[in-house]
Amino acid sequence: MVQGSSYICSLVQSLRSASFPSKLANYSGYTSRAASNSLRHPSTYSEDEYADVDWDKLGFGLTPTDYMYVMRCSKDDNFKEGRLSRYANIEISPSAGVLNYGQGIYEGTKANRTEDGRILLFRPDQNATRMMHGAERMCMPSPSIQQFVDAVKETVFANKRWIPPPGKGSLYVRPLLVGTGPILGLAPAPEYTFLVYASPVRNYFKEGTAPLNLYIDEEFVRASPGGAGGVKTITNYAPVLKAIARAKDRGFSDVLYLDAVNRKYLEEAKLITKEPRWTIYREIVSQLLL
């Protein structure tokens, strides 16, 4: 269900406009490819591979796992060699670029078990491509696609016992690229850290796979022309917390944002990416018109 039936005409107009599909085409490099990387050949596995987790009660929250992957470089250098270390807090300067100026981006992907014992990754190479694009926009060096994918694989292997059984959830993998070097004036940080950690999760929304109850926000916008809305920078997320809290207080699952210029065309939902978004919006309009 979507709040605001008065928006039906605007929704239809935005979905039928020629510019909307063409914008999606610009993101063809991020096309979803389920089960794009198999981490091992089919084999059976025993129960002792699993961590001590009640998989039936798993939600979408942080469950610390065993290892994380860390790699560092200076602003004028390239990432070279990283390593696994035990999952733990990291030490960072109070004047780090990420703390003072928000110089950081992140990605999110998942690893799943199959019934025949394989472990599959979801499009890590596409996440790597998007991180490289975001790093260029945020004036940061970025790991290569191969470095990114290798780091994700190593993190998943090291935390294999935390991957839920088939049908019980996924191992969510969070790669981070942040400016950790100290900087006082507004400028790129002198040092950067690429870090990958993981946590077992289930559905993000409490509704699971059931339809979501969405709220159309008329006050706040998600992105604006010329901004960094097309980049997965950490600075894009805190500003939506107020809109999300307000929507949830009113009984909604998530927020649909309008465009920043006309405030009448659907721009995006907080947790829906480009191609799935087109399908979901089309279904929303179909339901409203019935």
PDB file of C-alpha atoms in Angstrom:
ATOM      1  CA  MET A   1       0.000   0.000   0.000  1.00  0.00           C
ATOM      2  CA  VAL A   2       1.220   3.516  -0.773  1.00  0.00           C
ATOM      3  CA  GLN A   3       0.155   6.661   1.073  1.00  0.00           C
ATOM      4  CA  GLY A   4      -1.187   9.547  -1.003  1.00  0.00           C
ATOM      5  CA  SER A   5      -3.674   8.591  -3.731  1.00  0.00           C
ATOM      6  CA  SER A   6      -3.523  12.188  -5.020  1.00  0.00           C
ATOM      7  CA  TYR A   7      -0.147  11.293  -6.492  1.00  0.00           C
ATOM      8  CA  ILE A   8      -1.535   8.712  -8.940  1.00  0.00           C
ATOM      9  CA  CYS A   9      -1.343  10.962 -11.993  1.00  0.00           C
ATOM     10  CA  SER A  10       2.166  12.095 -11.120  1.00  0.00           C
ATOM     11  CA  LEU A  11       3.265   8.512 -10.545  1.00  0.00           C
ATOM     12  CA  VAL A  12       1.935   7.412 -13.904  1.00  0.00           C
ATOM     13  CA  GLN A  13       3.552  10.380 -15.630  1.00  0.00           C
ATOM     14  CA  SER A  14       6.932   9.732 -14.012  1.00  0.00           C
ATOM     15  CA  LEU A  15       6.865   6.046 -14.880  1.00  0.00           C
ATOM     16  CA  ARG A  16       5.836   6.632 -18.479  1.00  0.00           C
ATOM     17  CA  SER A  17       8.359   9.399 -19.118  1.00  0.00           C
ATOM     18  CA  ALA A  18      11.088   8.520 -21.583  1.00  0.00           C
ATOM     19  CA  SER A  19      13.796   9.842 -19.287  1.00  0.00           C
ATOM     20  CA  PHE A  20      13.193   7.329 -16.518  1.00  0.00           C
ATOM     21  CA  PRO A  21      14.081   4.145 -18.447  1.00  0.00           C
ATOM     22  CA  SER A  22      17.005   5.939 -20.063  1.00  0.00           C
ATOM     23  CA  LYS A  23      18.379   6.744 -16.617  1.00  0.00           C
ATOM     24  CA  LEU A  24      18.213   3.068 -15.772  1.00  0.00           C
ATOM     25  CA  ALA A  25      20.279   2.298 -18.844  1.00  0.00           C
ATOM     26  CA  ASN A  26      23.102   4.398 -17.434  1.00  0.00           C
ATOM     27  CA  TYR A  27      23.397   1.873 -14.615  1.00  0.00           C
ATOM     28  CA  SER A  28      23.579  -1.222 -16.803  1.00  0.00           C
ATOM     29  CA  GLY A  29      26.997  -1.913 -15.308  1.00  0.00           C
ATOM     30  CA  TYR A  30      25.323  -2.639 -11.991  1.00  0.00           C
ATOM     31  CA  THR A  31      22.910  -5.267 -13.307  1.00  0.00           C
ATOM     32  CA  SER A  32      22.132  -7.960 -10.745  1.00  0.00           C
ATOM     33  CA  ARG A  33      23.624 -11.357 -11.433  1.00  0.00           C
ATOM     34  CA  ALA A  34      22.465 -13.867  -8.859  1.00  0.00           C
ATOM     35  CA  ALA A  35      24.915 -16.599  -7.906  1.00  0.00           C
ATOM     36  CA  SER A  36      27.657 -14.985  -9.978  1.00  0.00           C
ATOM     37  CA  ASN A  37      30.561 -16.597  -8.128  1.00  0.00           C
ATOM     38  CA  SER A  38      30.718 -20.084  -6.662  1.00  0.00           C
ATOM     39  CA  LEU A  39      33.265 -20.348  -3.864  1.00  0.00           C
ATOM     40  CA  ARG A  40      33.728 -24.106  -3.898  1.00  0.00           C
ATOM     41  CA  HIS A  41      32.733 -27.249  -5.716  1.00  0.00           C
ATOM     42  CA  PRO A  42      29.565 -29.048  -4.615  1.00  0.00           C
ATOM     43  CA  SER A  43      30.112 -31.109  -1.486  1.00  0.00           C
ATOM     44  CA  THR A  44      28.311 -32.110   1.665  1.00  0.00           C
ATOM     45  CA  TYR A  45      28.900 -30.289   4.921  1.00  0.00           C
ATOM     46  CA  SER A  46      28.348 -31.249   8.528  1.00  0.00           C
ATOM     47  CA  GLU A  47      26.613 -29.389  11.316  1.00  0.00           C
ATOM     48  CA  ASP A  48      29.905 -28.629  13.053  1.00  0.00           C
ATOM     49  CA  GLU A  49      30.647 -26.082  10.315  1.00  0.00           C
ATOM     50  CA  TYR A  50      28.022 -23.769  11.781  1.00  0.00           C
ATOM     51  CA  ALA A  51      28.438 -21.128  14.470  1.00  0.00           C
ATOM     52  CA  ASP A  52      26.286 -21.314  17.591  1.00  0.00           C
ATOM     53  CA  VAL A  53      23.374 -19.263  16.258  1.00  0.00           C
ATOM     54  CA  ASP A  54      19.618 -19.793  16.477  1.00  0.00           C
ATOM     55  CA  TRP A  55      19.044 -19.441  12.737  1.00  0.00           C
ATOM     56  CA  ASP A  56      15.257 -19.437  13.124  1.00  0.00           C
ATOM     57  CA  LYS A  57      15.448 -16.231  15.180  1.00  0.00           C
ATOM     58  CA  LEU A  58      17.928 -14.462  12.924  1.00  0.00           C
ATOM     59  CA  GLY A  59      16.966 -10.907  11.934  1.00  0.00           C
ATOM     60  CA  PHE A  60      18.783  -8.047  10.231  1.00  0.00           C
ATOM     61  CA  GLY A  61      21.180  -6.966  12.950  1.00  0.00           C
ATOM     62  CA  LEU A  62      24.897  -7.125  13.611  1.00  0.00           C
ATOM     63  CA  THR A  63      26.199 -10.503  14.749  1.00  0.00           C
ATOM     64  CA  PRO A  64      30.000 -10.175  15.064  1.00  0.00           C
ATOM     65  CA  THR A  65      31.836 -12.928  13.190  1.00  0.00           C
ATOM     66  CA  ASP A  66      35.431 -14.188  13.408  1.00  0.00           C
ATOM     67  CA  TYR A  67      37.454 -12.221  10.865  1.00  0.00           C
ATOM     68  CA  MET A  68      37.618  -9.022   8.854  1.00  0.00           C
ATOM     69  CA  TYR A  69      39.859  -8.007   5.961  1.00  0.00           C
ATOM     70  CA  VAL A  70      41.978  -4.821   6.062  1.00  0.00           C
ATOM     71  CA  MET A  71      44.065  -3.075   3.384  1.00  0.00           C
ATOM     72  CA  ARG A  72      45.597   0.426   3.501  1.00  0.00           C
ATOM     73  CA  CYS A  73      47.282   2.913   1.180  1.00  0.00           C
ATOM     74  CA  SER A  74      48.195   6.612   0.931  1.00  0.00           C
ATOM     75  CA  LYS A  75      46.277   9.049  -1.275  1.00  0.00           C
ATOM     76  CA  ASP A  76      48.959   9.055  -4.000  1.00  0.00           C
ATOM     77  CA  ASP A  77      49.496   5.295  -4.005  1.00  0.00           C
ATOM     78  CA  ASN A  78      47.618   2.135  -4.982  1.00  0.00           C
ATOM     79  CA  PHE A  79      46.279  -0.568  -2.719  1.00  0.00           C
ATOM     80  CA  LYS A  80      48.729  -3.467  -2.716  1.00  0.00           C
ATOM     81  CA  GLU A  81      48.307  -6.203  -0.128  1.00  0.00           C
ATOM     82  CA  GLY A  82      45.725  -6.721   2.579  1.00  0.00           C
ATOM     83  CA  ARG A  83      45.284  -9.299   5.301  1.00  0.00           C
ATOM     84  CA  LEU A  84      42.707 -10.983   7.467  1.00  0.00           C
ATOM     85  CA  SER A  85      42.584 -10.122  11.148  1.00  0.00           C
ATOM     86  CA  ARG A  86      40.271 -10.943  14.000  1.00  0.00           C
ATOM     87  CA  TYR A  87      37.077  -8.903  13.994  1.00  0.00           C
ATOM     88  CA  ALA A  88      37.671  -6.052  16.447  1.00  0.00           C
ATOM     89  CA  ASN A  89      37.467  -2.295  16.897  1.00  0.00           C
ATOM     90  CA  ILE A  90      39.852  -0.218  14.803  1.00  0.00           C
ATOM     91  CA  GLU A  91      41.991   2.701  15.958  1.00  0.00           C
ATOM     92  CA  ILE A  92      41.424   5.977  14.132  1.00  0.00           C
ATOM     93  CA  SER A  93      42.578   9.583  14.523  1.00  0.00           C
ATOM     94  CA  PRO A  94      40.006  12.118  15.794  1.00  0.00           C
ATOM     95  CA  SER A  95      40.936  14.211  12.752  1.00  0.00           C
ATOM     96  CA  ALA A  96      40.394  11.389  10.243  1.00  0.00           C
ATOM     97  CA  GLY A  97      38.849  12.518   6.973  1.00  0.00           C
ATOM     98  CA  VAL A  98      35.901  10.170   7.354  1.00  0.00           C
ATOM     99  CA  LEU A  99      35.026  11.512  10.831  1.00  0.00           C
ATOM    100  CA  ASN A 100      35.342  15.198   9.966  1.00  0.00           C
ATOM    101  CA  TYR A 101      34.246  15.406   6.342  1.00  0.00           C
ATOM    102  CA  GLY A 102      32.433  12.136   5.640  1.00  0.00           C
ATOM    103  CA  GLN A 103      34.968  10.874   3.100  1.00  0.00           C
ATOM    104  CA  GLY A 104      33.806   7.293   2.859  1.00  0.00           C
ATOM    105  CA  ILE A 105      31.771   4.879   0.739  1.00  0.00           C
ATOM    106  CA  TYR A 106      30.487   1.375   1.301  1.00  0.00           C
ATOM    107  CA  GLU A 107      29.013  -1.601  -0.495  1.00  0.00           C
ATOM    108  CA  GLY A 108      26.842  -4.542   0.479  1.00  0.00           C
ATOM    109  CA  THR A 109      26.642  -8.039  -0.967  1.00  0.00           C
ATOM    110  CA  LYS A 110      25.700 -11.507   0.271  1.00  0.00           C
ATOM    111  CA  ALA A 111      26.958 -15.086   0.407  1.00  0.00           C
ATOM    112  CA  ASN A 112      24.495 -17.984   0.499  1.00  0.00           C
ATOM    113  CA  ARG A 113      24.668 -21.747   0.988  1.00  0.00           C
ATOM    114  CA  THR A 114      22.993 -24.054  -1.477  1.00  0.00           C
ATOM    115  CA  GLU A 115      21.422 -27.426  -0.760  1.00  0.00           C
ATOM    116  CA  ASP A 116      24.312 -29.204  -2.506  1.00  0.00           C
ATOM    117  CA  GLY A 117      26.922 -27.565  -0.261  1.00  0.00           C
ATOM    118  CA  ARG A 118      28.184 -24.735  -2.439  1.00  0.00           C
ATOM    119  CA  ILE A 119      28.686 -21.170  -1.237  1.00  0.00           C
ATOM    120  CA  LEU A 120      27.584 -18.534  -3.726  1.00  0.00           C
ATOM    121  CA  LEU A 121      28.383 -14.825  -3.888  1.00  0.00           C
ATOM    122  CA  PHE A 122      26.046 -12.224  -5.358  1.00  0.00           C
ATOM    123  CA  ARG A 123      27.713 -10.020  -8.054  1.00  0.00           C
ATOM    124  CA  PRO A 124      30.860  -8.926  -6.127  1.00  0.00           C
ATOM    125  CA  ASP A 125      32.493  -7.679  -9.337  1.00  0.00           C
ATOM    126  CA  GLN A 126      29.605  -5.274  -9.878  1.00  0.00           C
ATOM    127  CA  ASN A 127      29.946  -3.951  -6.335  1.00  0.00           C
ATOM    128  CA  ALA A 128      33.652  -3.435  -7.034  1.00  0.00           C
ATOM    129  CA  THR A 129      32.830  -1.438 -10.164  1.00  0.00           C
ATOM    130  CA  ARG A 130      30.426   0.781  -8.252  1.00  0.00           C
ATOM    131  CA  MET A 131      32.987   1.344  -5.489  1.00  0.00           C
ATOM    132  CA  MET A 132      35.560   2.444  -8.068  1.00  0.00           C
ATOM    133  CA  HIS A 133      33.032   4.903  -9.507  1.00  0.00           C
ATOM    134  CA  GLY A 134      32.215   6.234  -6.036  1.00  0.00           C
ATOM    135  CA  ALA A 135      35.872   6.518  -5.040  1.00  0.00           C
ATOM    136  CA  GLU A 136      36.590   8.689  -8.074  1.00  0.00           C
ATOM    137  CA  ARG A 137      33.723  11.017  -7.122  1.00  0.00           C
ATOM    138  CA  MET A 138      34.930  11.228  -3.499  1.00  0.00           C
ATOM    139  CA  CYS A 139      38.631  11.757  -4.399  1.00  0.00           C
ATOM    140  CA  MET A 140      39.804   8.437  -2.969  1.00  0.00           C
ATOM    141  CA  PRO A 141      42.019   5.638  -4.288  1.00  0.00           C
ATOM    142  CA  SER A 142      40.109   2.405  -4.779  1.00  0.00           C
ATOM    143  CA  PRO A 143      41.027  -1.283  -4.762  1.00  0.00           C
ATOM    144  CA  SER A 144      40.945  -2.908  -8.180  1.00  0.00           C
ATOM    145  CA  ILE A 145      38.037  -5.156  -9.103  1.00  0.00           C
ATOM    146  CA  GLN A 146      40.215  -8.220  -8.512  1.00  0.00           C
ATOM    147  CA  GLN A 147      41.432  -6.941  -5.130  1.00  0.00           C
ATOM    148  CA  PHE A 148      37.854  -6.209  -4.087  1.00  0.00           C
ATOM    149  CA  VAL A 149      36.536  -9.626  -5.136  1.00  0.00           C
ATOM    150  CA  ASP A 150      39.482 -11.456  -3.544  1.00  0.00           C
ATOM    151  CA  ALA A 151      38.956  -9.566  -0.272  1.00  0.00           C
ATOM    152  CA  VAL A 152      35.260 -10.466  -0.241  1.00  0.00           C
ATOM    153  CA  LYS A 153      36.039 -14.131  -0.947  1.00  0.00           C
ATOM    154  CA  GLU A 154      38.683 -14.296   1.787  1.00  0.00           C
ATOM    155  CA  THR A 155      36.294 -12.718   4.285  1.00  0.00           C
ATOM    156  CA  VAL A 156      33.533 -15.167   3.383  1.00  0.00           C
ATOM    157  CA  PHE A 157      35.840 -18.197   3.590  1.00  0.00           C
ATOM    158  CA  ALA A 158      37.241 -17.082   6.944  1.00  0.00           C
ATOM    159  CA  ASN A 159      33.701 -16.694   8.316  1.00  0.00           C
ATOM    160  CA  LYS A 160      32.232 -19.750   6.598  1.00  0.00           C
ATOM    161  CA  ARG A 161      30.708 -21.159   9.776  1.00  0.00           C
ATOM    162  CA  TRP A 162      28.562 -18.014  10.055  1.00  0.00           C
ATOM    163  CA  ILE A 163      26.841 -18.569   6.701  1.00  0.00           C
ATOM    164  CA  PRO A 164      23.272 -19.668   7.554  1.00  0.00           C
ATOM    165  CA  PRO A 165      21.920 -23.034   6.385  1.00  0.00           C
ATOM    166  CA  PRO A 166      20.037 -23.007   3.060  1.00  0.00           C
ATOM    167  CA  GLY A 167      16.808 -21.055   3.368  1.00  0.00           C
ATOM    168  CA  LYS A 168      17.725 -19.596   6.774  1.00  0.00           C
ATOM    169  CA  GLY A 169      19.349 -16.358   5.625  1.00  0.00           C
ATOM    170  CA  SER A 170      22.598 -15.037   4.169  1.00  0.00           C
ATOM    171  CA  LEU A 171      26.016 -13.839   5.217  1.00  0.00           C
ATOM    172  CA  TYR A 172      25.840 -10.097   4.591  1.00  0.00           C
ATOM    173  CA  VAL A 173      29.239  -8.747   3.496  1.00  0.00           C
ATOM    174  CA  ARG A 174      30.024  -5.061   4.051  1.00  0.00           C
ATOM    175  CA  PRO A 175      33.067  -3.591   2.210  1.00  0.00           C
ATOM    176  CA  LEU A 176      34.089  -0.108   3.417  1.00  0.00           C
ATOM    177  CA  LEU A 177      36.465   2.441   1.898  1.00  0.00           C
ATOM    178  CA  VAL A 178      37.191   5.364   4.232  1.00  0.00           C
ATOM    179  CA  GLY A 179      39.639   8.223   4.637  1.00  0.00           C
ATOM    180  CA  THR A 180      41.407   7.312   7.884  1.00  0.00           C
ATOM    181  CA  GLY A 181      44.383   9.676   7.618  1.00  0.00           C
ATOM    182  CA  PRO A 182      44.348  12.862   9.772  1.00  0.00           C
ATOM    183  CA  ILE A 183      43.323  16.098   8.041  1.00  0.00           C
ATOM    184  CA  LEU A 184      42.249  19.460   9.462  1.00  0.00           C
ATOM    185  CA  GLY A 185      41.521  21.559   6.392  1.00  0.00           C
ATOM    186  CA  LEU A 186      38.912  20.487   3.857  1.00  0.00           C
ATOM    187  CA  ALA A 187      40.939  18.237   1.548  1.00  0.00           C
ATOM    188  CA  PRO A 188      41.312  14.531   0.697  1.00  0.00           C
ATOM    189  CA  ALA A 189      42.690  12.478   3.588  1.00  0.00           C
ATOM    190  CA  PRO A 190      46.358  11.427   3.338  1.00  0.00           C
ATOM    191  CA  GLU A 191      45.610   7.734   4.040  1.00  0.00           C
ATOM    192  CA  TYR A 192      42.791   5.296   3.236  1.00  0.00           C
ATOM    193  CA  THR A 193      41.551   2.011   4.634  1.00  0.00           C
ATOM    194  CA  PHE A 194      39.624  -0.647   2.742  1.00  0.00           C
ATOM    195  CA  LEU A 195      37.883  -2.973   5.178  1.00  0.00           C
ATOM    196  CA  VAL A 196      35.507  -5.918   4.753  1.00  0.00           C
ATOM    197  CA  TYR A 197      33.447  -7.474   7.541  1.00  0.00           C
ATOM    198  CA  ALA A 198      30.430  -9.771   7.594  1.00  0.00           C
ATOM    199  CA  SER A 199      27.349 -10.680   9.616  1.00  0.00           C
ATOM    200  CA  PRO A 200      24.671 -13.373   9.214  1.00  0.00           C
ATOM    201  CA  VAL A 201      21.275 -11.824   8.467  1.00  0.00           C
ATOM    202  CA  ARG A 202      17.777 -12.652   7.351  1.00  0.00           C
ATOM    203  CA  ASN A 203      15.171 -10.251   5.933  1.00  0.00           C
ATOM    204  CA  TYR A 204      15.734  -6.513   6.351  1.00  0.00           C
ATOM    205  CA  PHE A 205      12.038  -5.756   6.705  1.00  0.00           C
ATOM    206  CA  LYS A 206       9.923  -7.383   9.403  1.00  0.00           C
ATOM    207  CA  GLU A 207       7.322  -8.136   6.707  1.00  0.00           C
ATOM    208  CA  GLY A 208       9.763 -10.556   5.087  1.00  0.00           C
ATOM    209  CA  THR A 209       8.628 -11.216   1.519  1.00  0.00           C
ATOM    210  CA  ALA A 210       5.144  -9.766   2.108  1.00  0.00           C
ATOM    211  CA  PRO A 211       4.169  -6.472   0.373  1.00  0.00           C
ATOM    212  CA  LEU A 212       5.593  -3.331   1.965  1.00  0.00           C
ATOM    213  CA  ASN A 213       3.584  -0.397   3.270  1.00  0.00           C
ATOM    214  CA  LEU A 214       5.317   2.658   1.759  1.00  0.00           C
ATOM    215  CA  TYR A 215       5.078   6.350   2.648  1.00  0.00           C
ATOM    216  CA  ILE A 216       5.554   9.098   0.038  1.00  0.00           C
ATOM    217  CA  ASP A 217       7.534  11.887   1.680  1.00  0.00           C
ATOM    218  CA  GLU A 218       6.635  15.395   0.480  1.00  0.00           C
ATOM    219  CA  GLU A 219       9.230  17.250   2.575  1.00  0.00           C
ATOM    220  CA  PHE A 220      12.584  15.464   2.368  1.00  0.00           C
ATOM    221  CA  VAL A 221      14.413  14.489  -0.829  1.00  0.00           C
ATOM    222  CA  ARG A 222      16.917  11.669  -1.293  1.00  0.00           C
ATOM    223  CA  ALA A 223      19.132  13.200  -3.980  1.00  0.00           C
ATOM    224  CA  SER A 224      19.393  16.333  -6.112  1.00  0.00           C
ATOM    225  CA  PRO A 225      20.867  17.230  -9.526  1.00  0.00           C
ATOM    226  CA  GLY A 226      24.613  17.758  -9.324  1.00  0.00           C
ATOM    227  CA  GLY A 227      24.868  16.056  -5.945  1.00  0.00           C
ATOM    228  CA  ALA A 228      26.299  12.705  -4.880  1.00  0.00           C
ATOM    229  CA  GLY A 229      23.054  10.725  -5.000  1.00  0.00           C
ATOM    230  CA  GLY A 230      24.516   8.371  -7.591  1.00  0.00           C
ATOM    231  CA  VAL A 231      27.363   7.421  -5.248  1.00  0.00           C
ATOM    232  CA  LYS A 232      27.075   5.074  -2.279  1.00  0.00           C
ATOM    233  CA  THR A 233      28.748   7.545   0.054  1.00  0.00           C
ATOM    234  CA  ILE A 234      28.116   7.312   3.785  1.00  0.00           C
ATOM    235  CA  THR A 235      27.005  10.961   3.776  1.00  0.00           C
ATOM    236  CA  ASN A 236      23.845  10.011   1.860  1.00  0.00           C
ATOM    237  CA  TYR A 237      22.353   7.928   4.655  1.00  0.00           C
ATOM    238  CA  ALA A 238      22.188   9.872   7.922  1.00  0.00           C
ATOM    239  CA  PRO A 239      19.999  12.614   6.325  1.00  0.00           C
ATOM    240  CA  VAL A 240      17.203  10.086   5.675  1.00  0.00           C
ATOM    241  CA  LEU A 241      16.988   8.875   9.276  1.00  0.00           C
ATOM    242  CA  LYS A 242      14.402  11.503  10.202  1.00  0.00           C
ATOM    243  CA  ALA A 243      12.192  10.651   7.228  1.00  0.00           C
ATOM    244  CA  ILE A 244      12.414   6.941   8.016  1.00  0.00           C
ATOM    245  CA  ALA A 245      11.621   7.470  11.699  1.00  0.00           C
ATOM    246  CA  ARG A 246       8.592   9.578  10.813  1.00  0.00           C
ATOM    247  CA  ALA A 247       7.313   6.987   8.350  1.00  0.00           C
ATOM    248  CA  LYS A 248       7.710   4.163  10.862  1.00  0.00           C
ATOM    249  CA  ASP A 249       5.972   6.188  13.571  1.00  0.00           C
ATOM    250  CA  ARG A 250       3.008   6.349  11.193  1.00  0.00           C
ATOM    251  CA  GLY A 251       3.022   2.601  10.606  1.00  0.00           C
ATOM    252  CA  PHE A 252       4.874   2.450   7.274  1.00  0.00           C
ATOM    253  CA  SER A 253       7.735   0.137   6.275  1.00  0.00           C
ATOM    254  CA  ASP A 254       9.830   2.520   4.201  1.00  0.00           C
ATOM    255  CA  VAL A 255       9.855   5.825   2.333  1.00  0.00           C
ATOM    256  CA  LEU A 256       9.356   6.710  -1.323  1.00  0.00           C
ATOM    257  CA  TYR A 257      11.094   9.992  -2.174  1.00  0.00           C
ATOM    258  CA  LEU A 258       9.988  12.529  -4.771  1.00  0.00           C
ATOM    259  CA  ASP A 259      12.362  14.336  -7.125  1.00  0.00           C
ATOM    260  CA  ALA A 260      14.147  17.424  -5.792  1.00  0.00           C
ATOM    261  CA  VAL A 261      13.142  19.728  -8.672  1.00  0.00           C
ATOM    262  CA  ASN A 262       9.401  19.241  -9.228  1.00  0.00           C
ATOM    263  CA  ARG A 263       8.489  17.322  -6.068  1.00  0.00           C
ATOM    264  CA  LYS A 264       6.007  15.185  -7.998  1.00  0.00           C
ATOM    265  CA  TYR A 265       7.994  12.408  -9.716  1.00  0.00           C
ATOM    266  CA  LEU A 266       9.098   9.281  -7.909  1.00  0.00           C
ATOM    267  CA  GLU A 267      12.848   9.443  -7.358  1.00  0.00           C
ATOM    268  CA  GLU A 268      13.690   6.399  -5.268  1.00  0.00           C
ATOM    269  CA  ALA A 269      13.073   4.329  -2.176  1.00  0.00           C
ATOM    270  CA  LYS A 270      15.702   4.116   0.541  1.00  0.00           C
ATOM    271  CA  LEU A 271      16.507   0.444   0.033  1.00  0.00           C
ATOM    272  CA  ILE A 272      15.536  -0.246  -3.583  1.00  0.00           C
ATOM    273  CA  THR A 273      18.074  -0.102  -6.386  1.00  0.00           C
ATOM    274  CA  LYS A 274      17.513   1.004  -9.951  1.00  0.00           C
ATOM    275  CA  GLU A 275      16.208  -2.027 -11.837  1.00  0.00           C
ATOM    276  CA  PRO A 276      14.082  -3.647  -9.094  1.00  0.00           C
ATOM    277  CA  ARG A 277      12.730  -0.160  -8.390  1.00  0.00           C
ATOM    278  CA  TRP A 278      11.264   0.138 -11.886  1.00  0.00           C
ATOM    279  CA  THR A 279       9.346  -3.116 -11.439  1.00  0.00           C
ATOM    280  CA  ILE A 280       8.120  -2.190  -7.970  1.00  0.00           C
ATOM    281  CA  TYR A 281       6.946   1.261  -9.042  1.00  0.00           C
ATOM    282  CA  ARG A 282       5.107  -0.215 -11.991  1.00  0.00           C
ATOM    283  CA  GLU A 283       3.338  -2.662  -9.682  1.00  0.00           C
ATOM    284  CA  ILE A 284       2.473   0.139  -7.246  1.00  0.00           C
ATOM    285  CA  VAL A 285       0.829   2.204  -9.983  1.00  0.00           C
ATOM    286  CA  SER A 286      -1.051  -0.836 -11.282  1.00  0.00           C
ATOM    287  CA  GLN A 287      -2.479  -1.473  -7.819  1.00  0.00           C
ATOM    288  CA  LEU A 288      -3.442   2.174  -7.355  1.00  0.00           C
ATOM    289  CA  LEU A 289      -5.287   2.254 -10.677  1.00  0.00           C
ATOM    290  CA  LEU A 290      -7.329  -0.873  -9.965  1.00  0.00           C
TER     291      LEU A 290
END
